[in-house]
Coordinates of C-alpha atoms in Angstrom, one line a residue:
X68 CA -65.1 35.6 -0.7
X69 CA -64.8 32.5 1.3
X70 CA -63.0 30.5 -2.0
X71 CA -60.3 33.8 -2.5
X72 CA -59.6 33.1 1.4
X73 CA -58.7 29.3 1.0
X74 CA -56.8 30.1 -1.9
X75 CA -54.7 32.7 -0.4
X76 CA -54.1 30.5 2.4
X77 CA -53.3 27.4 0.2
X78 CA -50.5 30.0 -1.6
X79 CA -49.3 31.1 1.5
X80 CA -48.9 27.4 3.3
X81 CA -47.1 26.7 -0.8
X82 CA -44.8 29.6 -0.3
X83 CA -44.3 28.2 3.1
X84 CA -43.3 24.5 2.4
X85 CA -41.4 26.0 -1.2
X86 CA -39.3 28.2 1.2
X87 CA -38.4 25.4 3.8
X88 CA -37.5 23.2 1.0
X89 CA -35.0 25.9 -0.5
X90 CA -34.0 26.6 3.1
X91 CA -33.4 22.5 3.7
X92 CA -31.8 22.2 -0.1
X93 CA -29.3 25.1 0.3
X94 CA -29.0 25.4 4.1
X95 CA -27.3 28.7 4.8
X96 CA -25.6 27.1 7.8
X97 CA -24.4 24.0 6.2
X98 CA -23.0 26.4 3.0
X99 CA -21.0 28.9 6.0
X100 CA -19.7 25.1 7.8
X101 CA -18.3 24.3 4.5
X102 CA -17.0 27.6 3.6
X103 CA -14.6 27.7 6.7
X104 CA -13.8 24.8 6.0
X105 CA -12.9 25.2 2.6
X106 CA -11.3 27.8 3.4
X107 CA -9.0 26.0 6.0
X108 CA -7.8 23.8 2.6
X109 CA -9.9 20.5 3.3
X110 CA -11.1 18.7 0.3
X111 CA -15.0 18.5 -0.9
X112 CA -14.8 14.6 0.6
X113 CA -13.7 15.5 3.9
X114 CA -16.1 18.6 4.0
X115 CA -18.9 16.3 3.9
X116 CA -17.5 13.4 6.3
X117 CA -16.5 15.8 9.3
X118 CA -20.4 17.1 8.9
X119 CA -22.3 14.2 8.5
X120 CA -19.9 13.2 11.9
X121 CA -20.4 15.9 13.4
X122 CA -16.3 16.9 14.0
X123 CA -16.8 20.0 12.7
X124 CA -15.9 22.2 15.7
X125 CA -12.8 19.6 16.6
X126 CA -11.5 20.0 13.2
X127 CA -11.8 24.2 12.9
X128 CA -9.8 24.2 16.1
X129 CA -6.7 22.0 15.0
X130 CA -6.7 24.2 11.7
X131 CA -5.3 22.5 8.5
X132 CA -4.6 18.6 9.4
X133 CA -3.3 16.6 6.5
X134 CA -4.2 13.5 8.2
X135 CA -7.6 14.0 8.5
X136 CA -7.9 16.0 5.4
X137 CA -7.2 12.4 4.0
X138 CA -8.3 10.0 6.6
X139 CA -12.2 11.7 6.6
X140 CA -12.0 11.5 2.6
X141 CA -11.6 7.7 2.8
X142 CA -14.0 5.0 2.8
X143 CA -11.7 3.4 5.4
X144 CA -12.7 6.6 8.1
X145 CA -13.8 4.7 11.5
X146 CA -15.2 7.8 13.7
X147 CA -14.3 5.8 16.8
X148 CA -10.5 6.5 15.9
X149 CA -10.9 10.6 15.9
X150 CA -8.8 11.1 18.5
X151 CA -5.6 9.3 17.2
X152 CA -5.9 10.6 14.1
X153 CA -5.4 14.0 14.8
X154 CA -2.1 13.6 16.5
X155 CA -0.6 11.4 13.2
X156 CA 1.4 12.5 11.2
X157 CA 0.8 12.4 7.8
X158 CA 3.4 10.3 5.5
X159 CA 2.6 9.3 1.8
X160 CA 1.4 5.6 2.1
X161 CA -0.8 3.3 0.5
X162 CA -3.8 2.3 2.2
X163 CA -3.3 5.2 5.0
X164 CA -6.1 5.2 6.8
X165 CA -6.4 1.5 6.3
X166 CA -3.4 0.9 7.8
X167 CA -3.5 3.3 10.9
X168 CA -7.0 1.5 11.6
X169 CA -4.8 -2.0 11.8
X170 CA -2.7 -0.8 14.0
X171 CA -4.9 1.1 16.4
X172 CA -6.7 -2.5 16.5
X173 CA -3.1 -3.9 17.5
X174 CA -3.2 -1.7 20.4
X175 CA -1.0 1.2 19.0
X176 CA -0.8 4.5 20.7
X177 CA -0.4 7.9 18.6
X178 CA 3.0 7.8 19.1
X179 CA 4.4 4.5 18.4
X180 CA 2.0 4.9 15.0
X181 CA 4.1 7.8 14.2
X182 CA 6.9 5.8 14.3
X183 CA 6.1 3.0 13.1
X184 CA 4.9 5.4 10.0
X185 CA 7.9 7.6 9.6
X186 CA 10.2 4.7 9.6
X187 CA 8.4 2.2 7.1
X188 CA 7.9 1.5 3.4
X189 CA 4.6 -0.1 1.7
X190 CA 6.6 -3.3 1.6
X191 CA 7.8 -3.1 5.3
X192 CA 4.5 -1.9 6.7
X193 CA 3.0 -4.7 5.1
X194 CA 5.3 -7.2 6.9
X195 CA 4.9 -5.5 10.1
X196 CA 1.6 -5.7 10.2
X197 CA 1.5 -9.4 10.1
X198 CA 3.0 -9.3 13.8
X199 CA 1.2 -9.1 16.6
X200 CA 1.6 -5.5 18.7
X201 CA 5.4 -5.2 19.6
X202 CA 6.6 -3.6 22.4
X203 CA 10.1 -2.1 21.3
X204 CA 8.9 0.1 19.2
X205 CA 9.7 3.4 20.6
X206 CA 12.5 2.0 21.6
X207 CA 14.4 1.8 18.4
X208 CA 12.0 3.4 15.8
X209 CA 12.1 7.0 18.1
X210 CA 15.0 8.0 15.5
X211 CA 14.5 9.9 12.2
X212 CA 16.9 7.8 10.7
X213 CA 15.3 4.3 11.6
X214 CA 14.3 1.5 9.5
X215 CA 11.3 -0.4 10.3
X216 CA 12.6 -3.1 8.6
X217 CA 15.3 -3.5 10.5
X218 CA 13.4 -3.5 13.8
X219 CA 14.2 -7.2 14.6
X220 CA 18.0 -6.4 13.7
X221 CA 18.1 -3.7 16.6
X222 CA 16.6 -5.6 18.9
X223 CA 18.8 -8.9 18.5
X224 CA 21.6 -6.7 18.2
X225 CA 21.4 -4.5 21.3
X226 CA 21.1 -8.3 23.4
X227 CA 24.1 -9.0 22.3
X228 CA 26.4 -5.7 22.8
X229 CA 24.7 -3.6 25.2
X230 CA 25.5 -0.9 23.7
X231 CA 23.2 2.9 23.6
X232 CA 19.9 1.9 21.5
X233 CA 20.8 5.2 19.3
X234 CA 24.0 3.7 18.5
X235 CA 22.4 -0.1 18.2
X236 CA 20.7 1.7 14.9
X237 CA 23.0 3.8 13.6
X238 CA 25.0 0.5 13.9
X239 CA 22.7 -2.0 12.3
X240 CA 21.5 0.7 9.4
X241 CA 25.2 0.3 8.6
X242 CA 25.3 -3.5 8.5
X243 CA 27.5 -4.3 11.2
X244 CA 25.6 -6.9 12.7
X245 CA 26.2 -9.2 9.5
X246 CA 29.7 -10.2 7.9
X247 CA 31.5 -7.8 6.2
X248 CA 30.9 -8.5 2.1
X249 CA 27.0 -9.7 2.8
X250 CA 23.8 -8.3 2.6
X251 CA 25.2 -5.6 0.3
X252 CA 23.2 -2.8 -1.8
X253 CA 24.1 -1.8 -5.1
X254 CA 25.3 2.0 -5.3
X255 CA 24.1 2.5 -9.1
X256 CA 24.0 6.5 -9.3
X257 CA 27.0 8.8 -9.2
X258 CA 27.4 11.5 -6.4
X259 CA 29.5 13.5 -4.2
X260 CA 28.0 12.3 -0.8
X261 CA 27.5 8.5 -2.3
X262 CA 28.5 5.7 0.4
X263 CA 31.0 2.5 -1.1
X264 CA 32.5 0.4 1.4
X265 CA 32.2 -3.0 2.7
X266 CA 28.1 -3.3 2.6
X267 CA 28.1 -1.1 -0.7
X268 CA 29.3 -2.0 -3.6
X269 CA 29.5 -0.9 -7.4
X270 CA 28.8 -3.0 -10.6
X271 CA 32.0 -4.4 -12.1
X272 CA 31.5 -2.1 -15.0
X273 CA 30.5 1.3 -13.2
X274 CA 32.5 4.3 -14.4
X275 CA 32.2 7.3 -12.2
X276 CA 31.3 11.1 -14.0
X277 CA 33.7 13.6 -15.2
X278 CA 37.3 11.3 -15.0
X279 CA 39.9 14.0 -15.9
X280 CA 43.6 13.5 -15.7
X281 CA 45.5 14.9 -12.8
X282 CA 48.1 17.1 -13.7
X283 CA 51.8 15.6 -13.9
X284 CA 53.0 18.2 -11.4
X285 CA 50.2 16.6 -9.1
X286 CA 50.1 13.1 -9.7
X287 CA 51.7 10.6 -12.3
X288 CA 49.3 8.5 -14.6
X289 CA 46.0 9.4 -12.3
X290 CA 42.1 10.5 -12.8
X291 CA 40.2 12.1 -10.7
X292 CA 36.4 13.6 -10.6
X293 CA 36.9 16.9 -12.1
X294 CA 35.2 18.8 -8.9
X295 CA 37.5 16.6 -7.1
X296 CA 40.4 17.8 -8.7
X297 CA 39.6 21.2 -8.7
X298 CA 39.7 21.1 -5.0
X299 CA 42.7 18.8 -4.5
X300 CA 44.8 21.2 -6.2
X301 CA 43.6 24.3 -4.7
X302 CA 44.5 22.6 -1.2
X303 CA 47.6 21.6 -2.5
X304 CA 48.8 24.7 -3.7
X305 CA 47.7 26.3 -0.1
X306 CA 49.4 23.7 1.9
X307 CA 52.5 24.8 0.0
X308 CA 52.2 28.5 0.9
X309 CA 52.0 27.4 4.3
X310 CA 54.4 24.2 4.3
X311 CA 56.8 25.0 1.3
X312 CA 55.5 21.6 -0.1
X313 CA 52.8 20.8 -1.9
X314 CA 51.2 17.4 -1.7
X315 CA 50.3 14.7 -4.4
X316 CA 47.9 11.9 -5.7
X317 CA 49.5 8.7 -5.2
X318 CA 46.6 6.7 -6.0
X319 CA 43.1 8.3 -7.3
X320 CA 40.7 6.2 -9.9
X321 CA 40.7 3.2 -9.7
X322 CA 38.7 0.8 -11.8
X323 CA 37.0 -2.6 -11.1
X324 CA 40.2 -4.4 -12.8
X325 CA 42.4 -2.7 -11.1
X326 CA 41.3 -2.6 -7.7
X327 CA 41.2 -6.6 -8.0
X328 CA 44.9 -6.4 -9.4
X329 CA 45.2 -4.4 -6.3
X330 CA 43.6 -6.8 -3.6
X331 CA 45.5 -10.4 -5.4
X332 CA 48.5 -8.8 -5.2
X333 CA 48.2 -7.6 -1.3
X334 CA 46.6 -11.2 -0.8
X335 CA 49.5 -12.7 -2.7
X336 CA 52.5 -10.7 -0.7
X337 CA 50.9 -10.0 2.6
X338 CA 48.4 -13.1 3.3
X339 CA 44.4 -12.5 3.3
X340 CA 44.4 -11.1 6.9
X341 CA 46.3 -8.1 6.0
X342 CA 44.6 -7.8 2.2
X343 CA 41.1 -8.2 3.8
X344 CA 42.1 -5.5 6.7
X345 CA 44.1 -2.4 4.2
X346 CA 42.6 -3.4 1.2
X347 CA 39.2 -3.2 -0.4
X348 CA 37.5 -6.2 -2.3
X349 CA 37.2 -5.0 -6.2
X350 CA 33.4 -3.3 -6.3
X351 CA 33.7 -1.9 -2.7
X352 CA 36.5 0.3 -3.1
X353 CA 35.7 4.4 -2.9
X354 CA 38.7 4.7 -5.2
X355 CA 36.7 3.2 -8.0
X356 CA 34.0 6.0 -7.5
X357 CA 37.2 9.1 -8.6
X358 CA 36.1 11.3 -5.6
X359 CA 38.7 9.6 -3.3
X360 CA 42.7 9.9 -3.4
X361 CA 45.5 8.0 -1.4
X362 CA 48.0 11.2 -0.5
X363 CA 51.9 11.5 -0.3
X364 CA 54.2 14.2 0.8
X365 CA 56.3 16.4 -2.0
X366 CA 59.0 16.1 0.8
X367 CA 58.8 12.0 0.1
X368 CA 59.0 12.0 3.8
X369 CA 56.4 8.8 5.3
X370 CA 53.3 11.3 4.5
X371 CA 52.3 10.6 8.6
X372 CA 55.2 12.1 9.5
X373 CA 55.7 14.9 7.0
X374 CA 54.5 18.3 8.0
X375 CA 52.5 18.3 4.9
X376 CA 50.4 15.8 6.9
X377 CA 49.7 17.7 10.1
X378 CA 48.6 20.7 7.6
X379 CA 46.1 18.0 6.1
X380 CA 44.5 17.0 9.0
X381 CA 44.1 20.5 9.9
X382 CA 42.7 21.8 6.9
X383 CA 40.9 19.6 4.5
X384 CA 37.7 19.3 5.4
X385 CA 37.5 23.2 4.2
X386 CA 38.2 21.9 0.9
X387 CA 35.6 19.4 1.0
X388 CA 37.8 16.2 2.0
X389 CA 37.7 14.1 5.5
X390 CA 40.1 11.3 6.5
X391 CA 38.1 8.1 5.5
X392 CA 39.7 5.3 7.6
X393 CA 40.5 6.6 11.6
X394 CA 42.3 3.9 13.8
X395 CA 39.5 4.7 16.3
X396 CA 36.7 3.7 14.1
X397 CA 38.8 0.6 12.6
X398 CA 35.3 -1.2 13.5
X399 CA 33.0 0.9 12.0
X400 CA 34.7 1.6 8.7
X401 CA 36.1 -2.0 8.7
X402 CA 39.4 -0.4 7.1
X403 CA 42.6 -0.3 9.3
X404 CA 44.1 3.1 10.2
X405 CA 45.1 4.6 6.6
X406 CA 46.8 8.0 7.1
X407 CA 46.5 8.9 3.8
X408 CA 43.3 7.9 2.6
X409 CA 40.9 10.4 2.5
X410 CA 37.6 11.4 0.1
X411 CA 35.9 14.2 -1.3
X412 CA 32.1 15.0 -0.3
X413 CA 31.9 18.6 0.0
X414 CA 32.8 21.7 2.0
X415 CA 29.4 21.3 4.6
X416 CA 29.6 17.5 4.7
X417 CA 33.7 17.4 5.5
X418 CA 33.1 20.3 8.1
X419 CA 30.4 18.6 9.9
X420 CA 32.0 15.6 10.2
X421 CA 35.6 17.2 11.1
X422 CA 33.9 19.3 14.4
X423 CA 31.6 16.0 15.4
X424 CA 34.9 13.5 14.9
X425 CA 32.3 10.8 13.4
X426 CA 32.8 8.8 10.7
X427 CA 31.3 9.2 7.0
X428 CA 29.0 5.6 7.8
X429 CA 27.5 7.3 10.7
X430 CA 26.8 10.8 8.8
X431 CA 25.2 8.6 6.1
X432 CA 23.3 6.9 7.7
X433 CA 22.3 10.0 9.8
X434 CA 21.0 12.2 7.0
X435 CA 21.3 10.5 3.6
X436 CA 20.2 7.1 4.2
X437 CA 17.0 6.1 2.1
X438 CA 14.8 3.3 3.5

């Protein structure tokens, strides 16, 4: 009797440490922490990082948080650094977590990491973190469209012109804190919204898309774009309906060749001040990309004076077309005042920059500008 009692009890106290083991290996509570946060989109690494810290509650109330979603799934976490890693914003880096850790160590806030983040490369980033902890970088980098490369530029820049820090950017993203014809990027892809001008150029050999002939009735011996084109003439066949003249290509495609006949021969006639001030250098010319078109007047009146002209100004941005060279942004655009120059870059870009009265520099480096 005495035996069948110990047994029973040695079952029971085995059923008793077999349970707490099941209990301990599958751990309800740990498998319900997990669910909601599974269920919140955070990956099995993270999961188990924000419980073994302990973050869980923190982390349930921010919701879904890409940044820690990523920073708890690296080796590189640092738990001390919770609290600016919730307000980053994640941006598609290498070494992410790695990198915000170097720069909290710097003695960056939240903020100026975000910044600093949004406005940098891998190669940038890299450079930047070589520096010790500068103090200008809300200053200049606050901007969606700034470069954190460029950081040194903005500063150095704004010293000398004391000019609106949101301008100092928009200014130095352009280039024009270096000579006209240096530092230049290559413009190697065709589009409508594609930015040549003195800081952009095209290779000697670049052929825009679609070159069609313009018709004889609307230009002798040009090409256009063919989208080009198609708009020119529909806003030259309504400026006739409302002038009684329609107006004309004088001057569309251009290639390499001939827009450095072009330039030698202004040089030539006119002297290298006025070539280098109405004239583009061959490679930097928007003629040579067929989406922009020198205008004249059916009236052969001078096309500034014409009534054509004041129809034009009015109207072509509805077609997709702005006038490139202003005389109030001569030093901007680095073009003098051309009354008939203008370029195709579609209905929303031309309208945009038609009710701001901006140049197409300052829209491009606004919204299309790449780092």
């Amino acid at each position: 009797m005495k035996k069948k009692k110990v047994k029973k009890k040695s079952i029971v106290v085995l059923i008793i440490i077999i349970l707490i083991i099941i209990v301990e290996i599958v751990n309800p509570i740990k498998l319900y922490n997990k669910y909601q946060l599974k269920n919140l989109n955070y990956q099995e690494a993270s999961i188990e990082n924000i419980l073994k810290n302990n973050f869980k509650k923190e982390v349930m109330d921010l919701k879904y948080n890409k940044t820690l979603d990523i920073v708890f799934s690296s080796k590189d976490f640092n738990s001390k650094n919770f609290d600016v890693y919730k307000n980053i914003e994640y941006i598609e880096l290498n070494d992410f977590t790695k990198n915000i850790n170097k720069l909290i160590e710097k003695g960056y806030k939240a903020e100026e990491i975000n910044y600093i983040l949004k406005s940098a490369t891998n190669e940038s980033l890299k450079a930047f973190l070589e520096k010790d902890y500068q103090e200008n970088v809300s200053k200049f980098l606050e901007y969606d469209f700034s470069i954190l490369s460029n950081l040194d530029r903005y500063i150095k820049y704004q010293d000398e012109h004391n000019i609106d820090k949101e301008l100092v950017v928009i200014y130095v993203n352009i280039g024009l804190d270096s000579n006209y014809y240096t530092n230049t990027n290559k413009v190697e892809s065709f589009s409508f919204d594609m930015l040549v001008n003195k800081y952009n150029e095209l290779d000697k050999d670049y052929v825009p898309e679609s070159l069609v002939d313009v018709p004889s009735d609307y230009g002798k011996d040009q090409k256009l774009n063919e989208t080009v084109l198609k708009a020119f003439i529909k806003m030259s066949e309504d400026c006739k309906a409302s002038t009684g003249n329609k107006i004309l290509v004088r001057s569309g495609y251009r290639s390499y060749e001939t827009q450095e006949n072009t330039y030698n021969s202004y040089l030539k006639t006119y002297g290298k001040n006025y070539a280098e001030n109405y004239v583009a250098h061959p490679g930097f010319s928007e003629h040579q990309t067929g989406l922009a078109i020198d205008i004249k007047a059916e009236s052969n009146e001078v096309f500034a004076k014409s009534k054509e002209s004041k129809w034009v100004y009015e109207n072509a941005y509805k077609y997709g077309f702005i006038l490139r060279y202003k005389k109030e942004y001569e030093d901007i655009t680095g073009i003098n005042y051309e009354s008939w120059h203008f370029r195709y870059v579609g209905e929303e870009i031309a309208k945009y920059i038609y009710e701001k009265d901006i140049t197409y520099e300052e829209y491009y480096i606004r919204f299309l500008n790449k780092k």
